[in-house]
mmCIF file of C-alpha atoms in Angstrom:
data_model
loop_
_atom_site.group_PDB
_atom_site.id
_atom_site.type_symbol
_atom_site.label_atom_id
_atom_site.label_comp_id
_atom_site.label_asym_id
_atom_site.label_seq_id
_atom_site.Cartn_x
_atom_site.Cartn_y
_atom_site.Cartn_z
ATOM 1 C CA UNK A 4 78.454 69.203 122.762
ATOM 2 C CA UNK A 5 80.924 69.895 125.555
ATOM 3 C CA UNK A 6 83.880 72.106 124.809
ATOM 4 C CA UNK A 7 87.251 70.739 125.772
ATOM 5 C CA UNK A 8 90.333 72.742 126.726
ATOM 6 C CA UNK A 9 91.921 71.614 123.430
ATOM 7 C CA UNK A 10 89.048 73.178 121.466
ATOM 8 C CA UNK A 11 89.469 76.439 123.365
ATOM 9 C CA UNK A 12 93.194 76.374 122.638
ATOM 10 C CA UNK A 13 92.589 75.748 118.913
ATOM 11 C CA UNK A 14 90.012 78.539 118.767
ATOM 12 C CA UNK A 15 92.358 80.933 120.560
ATOM 13 C CA UNK A 16 95.216 80.037 118.188
ATOM 14 C CA UNK A 17 92.970 80.597 115.169
ATOM 15 C CA UNK A 18 91.891 84.015 116.460
ATOM 16 C CA UNK A 19 95.463 85.065 117.273
ATOM 17 C CA UNK A 20 96.639 83.898 113.839
ATOM 18 C CA UNK A 21 93.881 85.888 112.118
ATOM 19 C CA UNK A 22 94.731 89.047 114.038
ATOM 20 C CA UNK A 23 98.453 88.561 113.424
ATOM 21 C CA UNK A 24 97.951 88.129 109.700
ATOM 22 C CA UNK A 25 95.637 91.139 109.550
ATOM 23 C CA UNK A 26 98.124 93.296 111.402
ATOM 24 C CA UNK A 27 101.000 92.334 109.086
ATOM 25 C CA UNK A 28 99.101 92.610 105.832
ATOM 26 C CA UNK A 29 98.313 95.790 103.939
ATOM 27 C CA UNK A 30 96.137 93.843 101.505
ATOM 28 C CA UNK A 31 92.385 93.941 101.888
ATOM 29 C CA UNK A 32 90.601 90.610 102.529
ATOM 30 C CA UNK A 33 89.006 90.778 99.062
ATOM 31 C CA UNK A 34 92.360 91.402 97.381
ATOM 32 C CA UNK A 35 94.239 88.608 99.177
ATOM 33 C CA UNK A 36 92.418 85.915 97.163
ATOM 34 C CA UNK A 37 93.619 87.382 93.836
ATOM 35 C CA UNK A 38 96.885 87.270 91.898
ATOM 36 C CA UNK A 39 99.477 88.906 94.196
ATOM 37 C CA UNK A 40 100.180 91.813 91.825
ATOM 38 C CA UNK A 41 96.504 92.459 91.237
ATOM 39 C CA UNK A 42 95.885 92.263 94.986
ATOM 40 C CA UNK A 43 98.506 94.952 95.621
ATOM 41 C CA UNK A 44 96.994 97.277 93.003
ATOM 42 C CA UNK A 45 93.467 96.663 94.318
ATOM 43 C CA UNK A 46 94.480 97.359 97.922
ATOM 44 C CA UNK A 47 96.474 100.427 96.899
ATOM 45 C CA UNK A 48 93.419 101.794 95.081
ATOM 46 C CA UNK A 49 91.163 101.035 98.060
ATOM 47 C CA UNK A 50 93.580 102.999 100.255
ATOM 48 C CA UNK A 51 93.472 105.865 97.723
ATOM 49 C CA UNK A 52 89.666 105.878 97.739
ATOM 50 C CA UNK A 53 89.728 105.996 101.550
ATOM 51 C CA UNK A 54 92.403 108.706 101.487
ATOM 52 C CA UNK A 55 94.524 106.421 103.683
ATOM 53 C CA UNK A 56 97.953 107.874 102.988
ATOM 54 C CA UNK A 57 99.628 105.685 105.641
ATOM 55 C CA UNK A 58 98.552 102.468 103.918
ATOM 56 C CA UNK A 59 99.457 103.877 100.524
ATOM 57 C CA UNK A 60 102.910 104.864 101.784
ATOM 58 C CA UNK A 61 103.474 101.416 103.273
ATOM 59 C CA UNK A 62 102.668 99.866 99.906
ATOM 60 C CA UNK A 63 105.115 102.088 97.996
ATOM 61 C CA UNK A 64 108.681 101.018 97.249
ATOM 62 C CA UNK A 65 111.062 103.578 98.745
ATOM 63 C CA UNK A 66 112.238 104.475 95.209
ATOM 64 C CA UNK A 67 108.766 104.511 93.616
ATOM 65 C CA UNK A 68 108.509 106.311 90.290
ATOM 66 C CA UNK A 69 105.262 107.877 89.064
ATOM 67 C CA UNK A 70 105.339 108.386 85.288
ATOM 68 C CA UNK A 71 103.020 110.021 82.789
ATOM 69 C CA UNK A 72 102.950 108.736 79.209
ATOM 70 C CA UNK A 73 102.123 111.560 76.789
ATOM 71 C CA UNK A 74 102.344 112.202 73.044
ATOM 72 C CA UNK A 75 105.792 113.682 73.680
ATOM 73 C CA UNK A 76 107.046 110.615 75.595
ATOM 74 C CA UNK A 77 107.327 109.596 79.219
ATOM 75 C CA UNK A 78 107.481 112.320 81.859
ATOM 76 C CA UNK A 79 108.587 111.718 85.424
ATOM 77 C CA UNK A 80 105.903 113.038 87.784
ATOM 78 C CA UNK A 81 107.355 111.934 91.107
ATOM 79 C CA UNK A 82 110.306 109.920 92.438
ATOM 80 C CA UNK A 83 110.624 108.449 95.918
ATOM 81 C CA UNK A 84 108.157 107.437 98.608
ATOM 82 C CA UNK A 85 108.622 110.583 100.707
ATOM 83 C CA UNK A 86 108.001 112.887 97.748
ATOM 84 C CA UNK A 87 104.939 110.975 96.570
ATOM 85 C CA UNK A 88 103.454 110.749 100.064
ATOM 86 C CA UNK A 89 103.850 114.532 100.434
ATOM 87 C CA UNK A 90 102.198 115.089 97.043
ATOM 88 C CA UNK A 91 99.318 112.762 97.948
ATOM 89 C CA UNK A 92 98.812 114.554 101.276
ATOM 90 C CA UNK A 93 98.508 117.856 99.397
ATOM 91 C CA UNK A 94 96.192 116.269 96.832
ATOM 92 C CA UNK A 95 93.905 114.836 99.530
ATOM 93 C CA UNK A 96 93.470 118.333 101.004
ATOM 94 C CA UNK A 97 91.598 119.449 97.869
ATOM 95 C CA UNK A 98 87.811 119.616 98.258
ATOM 96 C CA UNK A 99 86.925 117.371 95.292
ATOM 97 C CA UNK A 100 86.952 113.764 96.412
ATOM 98 C CA UNK A 101 88.045 111.650 93.458
ATOM 99 C CA UNK A 102 87.274 107.954 93.606
ATOM 100 C CA UNK A 103 88.792 105.312 91.417
ATOM 101 C CA UNK A 104 87.388 102.060 90.030
ATOM 102 C CA UNK A 105 89.520 99.434 88.279
ATOM 103 C CA UNK A 106 88.551 97.124 85.411
ATOM 104 C CA UNK A 107 90.019 95.272 82.441
ATOM 105 C CA UNK A 108 92.928 93.593 84.198
ATOM 106 C CA UNK A 109 95.986 92.130 82.481
ATOM 107 C CA UNK A 110 98.975 90.644 84.287
ATOM 108 C CA UNK A 111 102.416 89.829 82.848
ATOM 109 C CA UNK A 112 104.952 88.950 85.522
ATOM 110 C CA UNK A 113 105.475 91.970 87.771
ATOM 111 C CA UNK A 114 103.416 94.232 85.486
ATOM 112 C CA UNK A 115 99.736 94.741 86.177
ATOM 113 C CA UNK A 116 97.677 96.818 83.775
ATOM 114 C CA UNK A 117 94.166 98.015 84.387
ATOM 115 C CA UNK A 118 91.737 100.635 83.218
ATOM 116 C CA UNK A 119 91.235 103.175 85.966
ATOM 117 C CA UNK A 120 88.011 105.170 85.886
ATOM 118 C CA UNK A 121 87.951 108.153 88.203
ATOM 119 C CA UNK A 122 84.795 109.960 89.208
ATOM 120 C CA UNK A 123 84.324 113.297 90.947
ATOM 121 C CA UNK A 124 81.680 115.944 91.509
ATOM 122 C CA UNK A 125 82.313 119.485 90.300
ATOM 123 C CA UNK A 126 81.385 122.567 92.334
ATOM 124 C CA UNK A 127 78.088 122.935 90.406
ATOM 125 C CA UNK A 128 77.174 119.348 91.332
ATOM 126 C CA UNK A 129 77.904 117.785 87.932
ATOM 127 C CA UNK A 130 79.406 114.295 88.188
ATOM 128 C CA UNK A 131 82.393 113.831 85.892
ATOM 129 C CA UNK A 132 84.477 110.783 85.027
ATOM 130 C CA UNK A 133 87.376 109.769 82.846
ATOM 131 C CA UNK A 134 89.358 106.593 82.220
ATOM 132 C CA UNK A 135 93.021 105.864 81.622
ATOM 133 C CA UNK A 136 95.204 102.830 81.092
ATOM 134 C CA UNK A 137 97.552 102.388 84.037
ATOM 135 C CA UNK A 138 100.467 99.959 84.335
ATOM 136 C CA UNK A 139 101.885 99.103 87.757
ATOM 137 C CA UNK A 140 105.188 97.356 88.400
ATOM 138 C CA UNK A 141 104.992 95.304 91.587
ATOM 139 C CA UNK A 142 108.115 94.083 93.393
ATOM 140 C CA UNK A 143 108.611 90.564 94.718
ATOM 141 C CA UNK A 144 107.858 91.869 98.219
ATOM 142 C CA UNK A 145 104.522 93.389 97.068
ATOM 143 C CA UNK A 146 105.419 97.065 96.811
ATOM 144 C CA UNK A 147 104.458 99.450 94.030
ATOM 145 C CA UNK A 148 107.756 100.219 92.256
ATOM 146 C CA UNK A 149 106.600 102.136 89.177
ATOM 147 C CA UNK A 150 103.321 103.454 87.812
ATOM 148 C CA UNK A 151 102.768 104.539 84.206
ATOM 149 C CA UNK A 152 99.629 106.618 83.544
ATOM 150 C CA UNK A 153 98.490 106.913 79.933
ATOM 151 C CA UNK A 154 96.393 109.845 78.677
ATOM 152 C CA UNK A 155 92.857 109.978 80.075
ATOM 153 C CA UNK A 156 89.815 109.693 77.837
ATOM 154 C CA UNK A 157 86.127 110.297 78.443
ATOM 155 C CA UNK A 158 84.706 107.412 80.468
ATOM 156 C CA UNK A 159 82.017 105.324 78.834
#
């Protein structure tokens, strides 16, 4: 079949559109097909696993709050994008590479809850893991506004 100039133009437009969308989006291709809030959390976690602090920072609301839920109540761990980015940079300099896997999703409006299971290898070579309930608040413009971490338990 002969290609016409119109077909070349359509193909070029499709390629340009794909690259434009990819350049503007911080969501991974897998995450884009999901609920928007879930997609943000999934992409944020993928960036964490890749230690991609730039992508993580771009996904944070400028007034992000990182909170820890304990037996004593809720403790503020970090406030503000700049502070959290600096803390994550320090954290990523540690030798133990922690990876995170998400499961057990629940979505209610801007709130996305999931079970986060983190895995790491200790100095002796023992693989360790633990799980925690995590609730993310996602803004209308797809930024992580607040994160509540509940106490970790032994992973199953």
